Amino acid sequence: MIPPPFEYVAAQSVDEAVALLASHGDEAKLLAGGHSLLPMMKVRLAAPSLLVDVGAIPSLSYVRLVDGALAIGAATTHHAVATSPVVREQVPLLAWSAGLVGDPQVRHRGTIGGSLAHADPAADLPMALSAVDGRVVVVGPSRRREIGVDEFFLGYFETALAPDEMIVEVRMPVRPGKPWGYQKFTRRANDWAIVGAAAVDGRVALANMGPAPVRALSTERALAAGATATEAAALAADEADPSDDMHADRAYRRHLARVLTKRALLAAGAPA
C-alpha cells in the first residue's frame, strides 16, 4: 500500500526539528528508522502532512556513561544498542532486548527513541526500559525535561510526550554484574511478544499485558518480603489487564505472565 501524500524535511539539528513540530502541530511527525510510522501511514492509521527526519542528526546517536548512568541517544539503532560493549557490561538486559527486536534489517534502521515514542505495549524496549527503571529525556521549544518510565507510557501507542516535544536521550542506572532475566513468548522468532517478562534487581515488567508496559508490583513486593520465585510469580498478573485477540485470550495471557515471570526471576537469581 502507498501512504498518503506528505512533505519531507531532513532536520539538521534538534532545534530545527522541534521548531518544525511546534509550527505544524499534529500535522508533523518525526521519522528516524521509519519501521513504526510508515506501516501505520500505509494503512491510514496515521496521515501526517509533514515528516521530519531526525535520523541523521549526529548529536542523537551515541552510547556513553554520564554521572554514573548509561545514556543512549534517541537515534541510536537497535543494533548499536545490542552490540555496544558498554551496554552489554553496564545494562545487559537492555542489550539483550534490543537484539530481539524484529530482524537484522529492522535492527540496523530502527531506533531506541522511535520504539519508545511508538509505545507498542507488546514491544521489547518499552518493557526493558520499565524493568531497568529508565528515564526518557525530551526537548520542546522552551524546555528540557526527564520523564520516569512509569510516567512516560500512558496507554496504547500513547506517551507523555507533548506534540511539540521529541525524545533526545534515554537514561538508566547501571547494573554491572547484576543477574537478570528476560522471557518472550512469540509465534515466530522476530514477532512481538504474545507476553513478555523482564526482571532485574527486584523490578519486574511485563509486555502485552495491558495498554502499556505493566509493572508487576505485587510480585515485586513479594520478592522484597522474601518470597521465592514461585511464590512471587504467582502474583505476576495481579496488576495486569490483558486483552483478547487472535493470538491469546486473557486467561492464557495471565497464565503466560506467571510462567514467564518465574523463569525470569530464576534467571535473575531469585530462589526457586
mmCIF file of N, CA, C and O in Angstrom, residues 5 13 23 26 33 41 68 81 84 105-106 117 119 134 141 151 162 167 183 204 208 237 239 242 247 265:
data_model
loop_
_atom_site.group_PDB
_atom_site.id
_atom_site.type_symbol
_atom_site.label_atom_id
_atom_site.label_comp_id
_atom_site.label_asym_id
_atom_site.label_seq_id
_atom_site.Cartn_x
_atom_site.Cartn_y
_atom_site.Cartn_z
ATOM 1 N N PRO A 5 -0.086 11.443 0.628
ATOM 2 C CA PRO A 5 0.959 12.423 0.302
ATOM 3 C C PRO A 5 1.457 13.152 1.554
ATOM 4 O O PRO A 5 0.699 13.394 2.500
ATOM 5 N N SER A 13 19.299 19.600 12.957
ATOM 6 C CA SER A 13 19.562 19.767 14.389
ATOM 7 C C SER A 13 18.293 19.504 15.175
ATOM 8 O O SER A 13 17.176 19.499 14.621
ATOM 9 N N SER A 23 5.613 24.429 14.866
ATOM 10 C CA SER A 23 4.912 25.235 13.867
ATOM 11 C C SER A 23 3.840 24.455 13.114
ATOM 12 O O SER A 23 2.903 25.043 12.589
ATOM 13 N N ASP A 26 -0.052 18.853 15.139
ATOM 14 C CA ASP A 26 -0.330 17.434 14.925
ATOM 15 C C ASP A 26 -0.098 16.982 13.489
ATOM 16 O O ASP A 26 -0.096 15.774 13.214
ATOM 17 N N GLY A 33 14.041 5.653 11.995
ATOM 18 C CA GLY A 33 14.147 4.438 11.182
ATOM 19 C C GLY A 33 12.933 4.228 10.299
ATOM 20 O O GLY A 33 13.014 3.647 9.220
ATOM 21 N N MET A 41 1.183 4.625 8.325
ATOM 22 C CA MET A 41 0.736 5.528 7.257
ATOM 23 C C MET A 41 0.165 4.747 6.079
ATOM 24 O O MET A 41 -0.806 5.174 5.448
ATOM 25 N N GLY A 68 27.383 8.303 36.321
ATOM 26 C CA GLY A 68 27.010 7.013 36.868
ATOM 27 C C GLY A 68 25.798 6.370 36.243
ATOM 28 O O GLY A 68 25.312 5.344 36.721
ATOM 29 N N VAL A 81 22.730 -0.585 20.059
ATOM 30 C CA VAL A 81 22.475 -0.857 21.474
ATOM 31 C C VAL A 81 22.817 -2.305 21.803
ATOM 32 O O VAL A 81 23.468 -2.599 22.812
ATOM 33 N N SER A 84 26.750 -2.855 21.652
ATOM 34 C CA SER A 84 27.636 -1.945 22.380
ATOM 35 C C SER A 84 28.288 -2.653 23.571
ATOM 36 O O SER A 84 27.582 -3.176 24.444
ATOM 37 N N GLN A 105 17.456 -6.395 9.474
ATOM 38 C CA GLN A 105 17.175 -5.171 8.732
ATOM 39 C C GLN A 105 16.521 -4.124 9.624
ATOM 40 O O GLN A 105 16.870 -2.933 9.579
ATOM 41 N N VAL A 106 15.567 -4.557 10.432
ATOM 42 C CA VAL A 106 14.900 -3.633 11.355
ATOM 43 C C VAL A 106 15.878 -3.120 12.395
ATOM 44 O O VAL A 106 15.903 -1.923 12.717
ATOM 45 N N ALA A 117 8.809 6.075 21.550
ATOM 46 C CA ALA A 117 7.770 7.033 21.180
ATOM 47 C C ALA A 117 6.556 6.328 20.583
ATOM 48 O O ALA A 117 5.421 6.762 20.783
ATOM 49 N N ALA A 119 5.491 3.346 21.441
ATOM 50 C CA ALA A 119 4.808 2.865 22.647
ATOM 51 C C ALA A 119 3.892 1.677 22.393
ATOM 52 O O ALA A 119 2.771 1.611 22.919
ATOM 53 N N GLY A 134 14.317 3.090 33.691
ATOM 54 C CA GLY A 134 14.882 4.131 32.843
ATOM 55 C C GLY A 134 14.133 5.448 32.922
ATOM 56 O O GLY A 134 13.051 5.547 33.500
ATOM 57 N N PRO A 141 10.133 23.340 22.626
ATOM 58 C CA PRO A 141 10.596 24.672 22.235
ATOM 59 C C PRO A 141 11.196 25.475 23.379
ATOM 60 O O PRO A 141 12.084 26.305 23.162
ATOM 61 N N GLU A 151 5.917 6.919 34.277
ATOM 62 C CA GLU A 151 5.022 8.018 33.906
ATOM 63 C C GLU A 151 4.990 8.268 32.407
ATOM 64 O O GLU A 151 4.124 8.987 31.905
ATOM 65 N N ALA A 162 4.526 15.774 24.666
ATOM 66 C CA ALA A 162 3.663 16.801 24.096
ATOM 67 C C ALA A 162 3.852 16.825 22.584
ATOM 68 O O ALA A 162 4.885 16.363 22.071
ATOM 69 N N ILE A 167 11.961 12.972 21.823
ATOM 70 C CA ILE A 167 12.911 12.265 22.669
ATOM 71 C C ILE A 167 14.318 12.535 22.143
ATOM 72 O O ILE A 167 14.569 12.424 20.941
ATOM 73 N N GLN A 183 12.253 -12.978 29.303
ATOM 74 C CA GLN A 183 11.493 -14.033 28.645
ATOM 75 C C GLN A 183 10.477 -13.409 27.693
ATOM 76 O O GLN A 183 9.834 -12.419 28.015
ATOM 77 N N VAL A 204 10.130 -5.965 38.099
ATOM 78 C CA VAL A 204 9.569 -6.917 37.137
ATOM 79 C C VAL A 204 8.609 -6.166 36.225
ATOM 80 O O VAL A 204 7.711 -5.465 36.692
ATOM 81 N N ASN A 208 2.689 -6.702 26.737
ATOM 82 C CA ASN A 208 1.425 -7.154 26.159
ATOM 83 C C ASN A 208 0.468 -7.712 27.204
ATOM 84 O O ASN A 208 -0.302 -8.628 26.934
ATOM 85 N N ALA A 237 0.277 -11.473 37.422
ATOM 86 C CA ALA A 237 -0.807 -10.905 36.617
ATOM 87 C C ALA A 237 -1.761 -10.034 37.420
ATOM 88 O O ALA A 237 -2.750 -9.541 36.868
ATOM 89 N N GLU A 239 -1.694 -6.977 38.578
ATOM 90 C CA GLU A 239 -1.888 -5.597 38.125
ATOM 91 C C GLU A 239 -2.210 -5.509 36.636
ATOM 92 O O GLU A 239 -2.392 -4.403 36.107
ATOM 93 N N PRO A 242 -4.896 -7.713 30.526
ATOM 94 C CA PRO A 242 -4.617 -8.162 29.159
ATOM 95 C C PRO A 242 -5.881 -8.204 28.315
ATOM 96 O O PRO A 242 -7.000 -8.255 28.821
ATOM 97 N N HIS A 247 -4.299 -14.186 18.952
ATOM 98 C CA HIS A 247 -3.162 -14.976 19.404
ATOM 99 C C HIS A 247 -3.374 -15.597 20.783
ATOM 100 O O HIS A 247 -2.804 -16.649 21.069
ATOM 101 N N LEU A 265 12.572 -14.565 36.933
ATOM 102 C CA LEU A 265 13.056 -14.400 38.308
ATOM 103 C C LEU A 265 14.150 -15.408 38.637
ATOM 104 O O LEU A 265 15.127 -15.069 39.312
#
